[in-house]
XYZ file of C-alpha atoms in Angstrom:
380
model
C -6.887 23.562 14.682
C -3.732 22.042 13.199
C -2.660 18.545 12.316
C 0.704 17.273 13.486
C 2.764 15.615 10.768
C 2.198 11.968 11.768
C -1.451 11.997 10.668
C -2.129 10.346 7.365
C -4.227 13.345 6.358
C -0.900 15.045 5.616
C -0.485 12.675 2.666
C -3.739 13.134 0.834
C -5.911 15.740 2.422
C -8.001 13.260 4.381
C -7.208 9.902 2.821
C -8.584 8.047 5.778
C -12.106 8.111 7.103
C -13.642 8.875 10.434
C -13.801 5.665 12.418
C -16.847 6.493 14.457
C -19.193 4.050 12.738
C -19.799 0.394 13.481
C -18.559 -2.287 11.090
C -19.339 -5.858 10.269
C -15.722 -6.885 9.930
C -16.424 -9.743 7.534
C -17.734 -7.175 5.030
C -14.299 -5.557 4.962
C -12.315 -8.674 4.064
C -10.682 -8.967 0.623
C -12.380 -11.061 -2.070
C -12.392 -14.826 -1.407
C -10.957 -14.383 2.095
C -13.249 -16.967 3.646
C -12.412 -19.511 0.933
C -8.656 -19.053 1.020
C -6.334 -21.318 3.067
C -6.193 -20.370 6.725
C -3.522 -22.784 7.926
C -0.519 -24.495 6.415
C -2.278 -27.865 6.380
C -4.685 -26.449 3.773
C -1.847 -26.515 1.232
C -0.440 -29.483 -0.634
C 2.354 -31.427 1.085
C 5.155 -33.252 -0.719
C 8.230 -34.808 0.904
C 7.406 -33.105 4.167
C 7.202 -29.627 2.623
C 4.184 -27.375 2.240
C 3.901 -26.324 -1.408
C 2.295 -22.955 -2.076
C 1.585 -21.534 -5.517
C 1.791 -17.746 -5.075
C 0.749 -17.269 -8.709
C -2.809 -18.242 -7.792
C -4.685 -15.426 -6.083
C -6.347 -17.536 -3.393
C -3.104 -19.301 -2.477
C -1.180 -16.041 -2.132
C -4.093 -14.589 -0.178
C -3.894 -17.634 2.092
C -0.307 -16.709 2.980
C -1.591 -13.384 4.274
C -4.467 -15.062 6.091
C -2.047 -17.365 7.898
C 0.125 -14.373 8.830
C -2.907 -12.555 10.270
C -3.963 -15.679 12.186
C -0.514 -16.592 13.490
C 0.286 -13.078 14.699
C -3.146 -12.526 16.252
C -2.133 -13.437 19.805
C 0.756 -10.968 19.769
C -1.395 -8.048 18.651
C -4.241 -8.956 20.982
C -1.780 -8.615 23.869
C -1.095 -5.032 22.767
C -4.324 -3.680 21.256
C -7.039 -6.074 22.475
C -8.371 -7.284 19.102
C -6.978 -8.785 15.914
C -8.784 -6.141 13.846
C -5.903 -3.911 15.008
C -3.337 -6.294 13.502
C -1.172 -4.222 11.163
C -0.788 -7.142 8.774
C -4.335 -6.457 7.510
C -2.994 -3.825 5.126
C -1.215 -6.410 2.990
C -4.160 -8.717 2.162
C -6.508 -5.770 1.692
C -4.092 -4.218 -0.780
C -3.763 -7.578 -2.536
C -7.553 -7.821 -2.693
C -7.807 -4.332 -4.213
C -5.265 -5.342 -6.855
C -7.300 -8.452 -7.679
C -10.647 -6.649 -7.741
C -9.371 -3.878 -10.036
C -7.659 -6.211 -12.520
C -4.110 -5.256 -11.590
C -2.933 -8.852 -11.101
C -3.931 -9.850 -14.644
C -1.641 -10.054 -17.644
C -1.276 -6.383 -18.662
C -0.969 -7.399 -22.308
C -4.140 -9.487 -22.204
C -2.494 -12.710 -23.342
C -3.587 -16.221 -22.357
C -6.489 -14.937 -20.272
C -4.439 -14.885 -17.050
C -6.397 -12.966 -14.446
C -9.435 -12.326 -16.630
C -12.996 -13.533 -16.132
C -12.935 -14.992 -19.631
C -9.885 -17.072 -18.734
C -8.387 -18.094 -15.387
C -9.582 -15.315 -13.099
C -7.475 -16.541 -10.145
C -4.280 -16.543 -12.196
C -1.643 -13.982 -11.186
C 0.518 -12.883 -14.110
C 4.281 -12.671 -13.733
C 4.146 -9.848 -16.296
C 2.034 -7.722 -13.938
C 4.066 -5.010 -12.210
C 1.576 -4.957 -9.352
C 1.743 -8.733 -8.926
C 5.536 -8.824 -8.916
C 5.784 -5.982 -6.414
C 3.208 -7.730 -4.258
C 5.131 -11.013 -4.474
C 7.954 -9.422 -2.511
C 5.434 -8.139 0.049
C 3.944 -11.593 0.475
C 6.775 -14.091 0.085
C 9.410 -12.271 2.122
C 7.300 -11.389 5.193
C 5.753 -14.873 5.114
C 9.051 -16.738 4.881
C 10.642 -14.441 7.471
C 7.762 -15.385 9.790
C 8.553 -19.048 9.178
C 12.217 -18.355 9.952
C 11.303 -16.492 13.148
C 9.476 -19.505 14.558
C 6.042 -17.873 14.604
C 4.632 -20.524 12.267
C 5.738 -23.387 14.500
C 7.602 -25.251 11.751
C 11.230 -25.478 10.675
C 12.513 -23.028 8.099
C 12.926 -25.694 5.397
C 9.320 -26.907 5.475
C 7.816 -24.348 3.055
C 8.459 -24.066 -0.675
C 6.874 -21.537 -3.027
C 6.328 -22.605 -6.615
C 8.144 -20.559 -9.278
C 6.447 -18.446 -11.960
C 6.475 -19.673 -15.582
C 9.356 -17.312 -16.458
C 11.903 -14.940 -14.905
C 12.365 -17.349 -12.020
C 15.694 -15.793 -10.994
C 13.893 -12.599 -9.909
C 12.085 -14.457 -7.127
C 13.174 -16.385 -4.045
C 11.190 -19.501 -3.212
C 12.136 -20.561 0.325
C 13.743 -19.198 3.476
C 17.318 -20.000 2.499
C 17.075 -18.560 -1.028
C 15.431 -15.372 0.253
C 18.124 -14.946 2.883
C 20.895 -15.382 0.319
C 19.263 -13.245 -2.391
C 17.786 -10.461 -0.245
C 19.662 -10.512 3.084
C 19.015 -6.875 4.023
C 15.265 -7.094 3.443
C 14.941 -10.401 5.275
C 16.928 -8.922 8.151
C 14.413 -6.086 8.458
C 11.455 -8.485 8.493
C 13.232 -10.658 11.062
C 13.783 -7.569 13.216
C 10.055 -6.859 13.047
C 9.174 -10.392 14.201
C 11.704 -10.185 17.027
C 9.993 -7.061 18.325
C 6.569 -8.586 17.762
C 7.527 -11.393 20.146
C 8.990 -8.959 22.691
C 6.329 -8.253 25.374
C 7.812 -4.801 25.986
C 7.177 -3.635 22.404
C 4.530 -0.973 21.919
C 2.146 -0.648 18.977
C 4.179 2.310 17.711
C 7.394 0.267 17.968
C 5.829 -2.420 15.799
C 4.670 0.138 13.239
C 8.208 1.509 12.976
C 9.765 -1.886 12.302
C 6.912 -2.987 10.045
C 7.145 0.099 7.846
C 10.948 -0.075 7.726
C 10.704 -3.603 6.315
C 7.808 -2.675 4.010
C 9.565 0.324 2.446
C 12.846 -1.542 2.048
C 11.004 -4.363 0.278
C 9.065 -2.065 -2.033
C 12.053 0.075 -3.005
C 14.132 -2.968 -3.908
C 11.343 -4.578 -5.912
C 10.598 -1.358 -7.793
C 14.142 -1.381 -9.181
C 13.837 -4.971 -10.386
C 10.477 -4.577 -12.098
C 10.654 -1.078 -13.574
C 10.523 -2.582 -17.071
C 7.108 -4.127 -16.347
C 5.578 -0.642 -16.354
C 6.146 -0.480 -20.111
C 3.162 -2.836 -20.505
C 0.726 -0.256 -19.099
C -0.900 2.943 -20.213
C 1.024 6.068 -19.291
C -1.509 7.061 -16.580
C -1.337 3.598 -14.962
C 2.465 3.466 -15.117
C 2.710 6.909 -13.529
C 0.227 5.884 -10.864
C 2.395 2.855 -10.030
C 5.502 5.001 -9.656
C 3.628 7.585 -7.600
C 2.234 4.843 -5.394
C 5.757 3.761 -4.422
C 6.497 7.358 -3.447
C 3.248 7.653 -1.499
C 4.067 4.544 0.535
C 7.153 6.321 1.860
C 4.926 9.111 3.131
C 2.590 6.602 4.779
C 5.617 4.995 6.402
C 6.921 8.333 7.662
C 3.471 8.992 9.133
C 3.419 5.505 10.742
C 0.002 4.926 9.220
C -1.650 2.044 11.140
C -2.525 -0.571 8.513
C -5.317 -2.086 10.578
C -8.455 -3.639 9.100
C -10.824 -0.668 9.278
C -8.307 2.048 8.515
C -6.908 0.247 5.497
C -10.416 -0.503 4.216
C -11.400 3.167 4.457
C -8.057 4.272 3.046
C -8.614 2.196 -0.078
C -11.887 3.951 -0.878
C -9.695 6.644 -2.396
C -7.781 4.319 -4.722
C -8.662 3.876 -8.412
C -11.495 1.331 -8.824
C -10.131 0.129 -12.173
C -6.978 0.227 -14.288
C -6.132 3.673 -15.620
C -6.244 4.105 -19.382
C -4.984 6.711 -21.796
C -7.171 9.785 -21.497
C -7.715 9.434 -17.741
C -6.749 12.727 -16.145
C -7.583 13.542 -12.563
C -9.574 15.373 -11.351
C -11.772 14.858 -14.424
C -12.187 11.063 -14.535
C -15.957 10.786 -14.892
C -16.438 7.312 -13.409
C -14.295 8.046 -10.316
C -15.671 9.681 -7.218
C -14.503 13.161 -6.290
C -12.525 11.577 -3.496
C -10.776 9.131 -5.853
C -10.003 11.960 -8.272
C -8.563 13.983 -5.405
C -6.396 11.138 -4.174
C -5.045 10.382 -7.642
C -4.202 14.022 -8.164
C -2.378 14.300 -4.852
C -0.363 11.170 -5.614
C 0.673 12.791 -8.880
C 1.637 15.869 -6.895
C 3.811 13.828 -4.531
C 5.451 12.118 -7.483
C 6.436 15.503 -8.877
C 7.848 16.529 -5.520
C 9.902 13.361 -5.245
C 11.349 13.770 -8.728
C 12.386 17.385 -8.186
C 15.834 18.361 -6.834
C 15.842 18.905 -3.107
C 12.234 17.861 -2.565
C 12.250 14.083 -2.077
C 10.991 12.685 1.196
C 14.459 11.360 1.961
C 15.884 14.875 1.724
C 13.224 16.498 3.869
C 14.075 16.611 7.542
C 11.252 18.890 8.618
C 7.700 19.535 7.479
C 5.556 22.441 8.541
C 1.978 22.579 9.678
C -0.470 25.431 9.297
C -3.729 26.254 10.997
C -6.962 27.282 9.330
C -9.826 28.508 11.509
C -12.788 26.158 11.284
C -15.087 28.944 10.171
C -12.785 30.241 7.460
C -14.781 30.649 4.255
C -11.834 29.721 2.054
C -10.331 26.240 2.301
C -6.896 27.575 1.351
C -4.498 29.862 3.131
C -2.224 30.415 0.171
C -2.097 29.117 -3.376
C 0.457 30.093 -5.984
C -0.551 30.255 -9.637
C 0.125 26.656 -10.513
C -2.142 24.479 -12.632
C -1.863 21.418 -10.419
C -2.746 23.355 -7.292
C -5.692 25.012 -9.034
C -7.006 21.557 -9.912
C -6.661 20.442 -6.300
C -8.572 23.533 -5.247
C -11.316 22.634 -7.735
C -11.739 19.108 -6.405
C -11.410 19.794 -2.716
C -13.811 22.706 -2.819
C -16.459 20.337 -4.222
C -16.016 17.253 -2.108
C -16.384 16.205 1.506
C -16.257 19.696 2.921
C -12.475 19.543 3.074
C -10.285 22.384 4.161
C -6.773 21.918 2.886
C -3.797 24.216 3.121
C -1.078 24.179 0.491
C 2.200 25.957 0.763
C 3.553 25.791 -2.724
C 6.950 26.706 -4.054
C 7.873 26.485 -7.684
C 9.604 23.131 -8.100
C 12.148 24.631 -10.475
C 13.313 27.211 -7.929
C 12.475 25.655 -4.568
C 15.931 24.149 -4.082
C 15.345 22.234 -0.906
C 12.729 24.457 0.699
C 9.673 22.776 2.080
C 6.594 21.882 0.121
C 3.744 21.119 2.434
C 0.335 19.566 2.076
C -1.600 19.787 5.304
C -5.194 18.872 5.855
C -6.754 20.969 8.570
C -10.384 19.953 8.517
C -11.257 16.518 7.304
C -15.030 16.657 7.345
C -16.452 13.183 6.778
C -13.164 11.756 5.528
C -10.576 12.276 8.196
C -9.334 12.114 11.739
C -9.411 15.196 13.885
C -6.613 15.974 16.282
């Protein structure tokens, strides 16, 4: 049995879980979802404009909630229920950032984002928060511009952060002038969302194109923010940007259930010096595995000839289901040996690695293919 490339299992050796079980959807929502604004009228209004403070967790979360609500009818026409709305990935990711302390001031000043201070505060010094700003403000304001919100494009204003205001756009017109290419991609997505002939796969393509464009641009602006973090956390942030490109290439469906299960593999806290996957004692085997694979992808992306943008083809391999060994072939590389150690312990995974030495590969293919996902995957 082999997996074709588009499955997310290619990224992490069964990142996503089997979806056979029943869910109480409200249990999957991000923190404070029910208490966050659900319509524009829940925000303050001044001079005919809705004022939103995206540096307060619940107010930024409300922007996502409104997006999910306002796009519900379009997705229900395609996939029958709003749980299949691909906008769910954004608020769930934002909720994970909040829950794990990644929106707080990374230098611990002024109590922003901490339980001992203002726990709803989002710090402008947080790399995660600044990256997420672009993935909240731009899709939200592009939705306003597209007409989905039912208001004119000049009726929403986002409040600026306490510093570095020039890095952020605050309304439709300033986002269009500052980031025209990104806004154009989000507008293209909304155009296709409103087109009755668009398929779910069409929407995923345009959604991920806008998402990746947004993330890549923001990562260039806020690279210096990573200096505030431990080396393991900074590397994880960089590797996460790389991993998103793989998710985009796979057209991973960022629906409610799949994103919720996907995030079970993400670090449950900030990484600190001394954390080294797969030996982080307070992480699950699955979380250790995911972190290690992200590190692996980061190495691939930083090596000549091996970035995702330079790869035009990826291979798949087949492992018989009864094969005693989970690996077809492993070269003598420390990182791969560690992956073997983790995957042989957890979730009954069978994973095939074709490994070429990154110093001599020179454009040949490096492949990570999950072939049996056990309890944590989707079978083809």
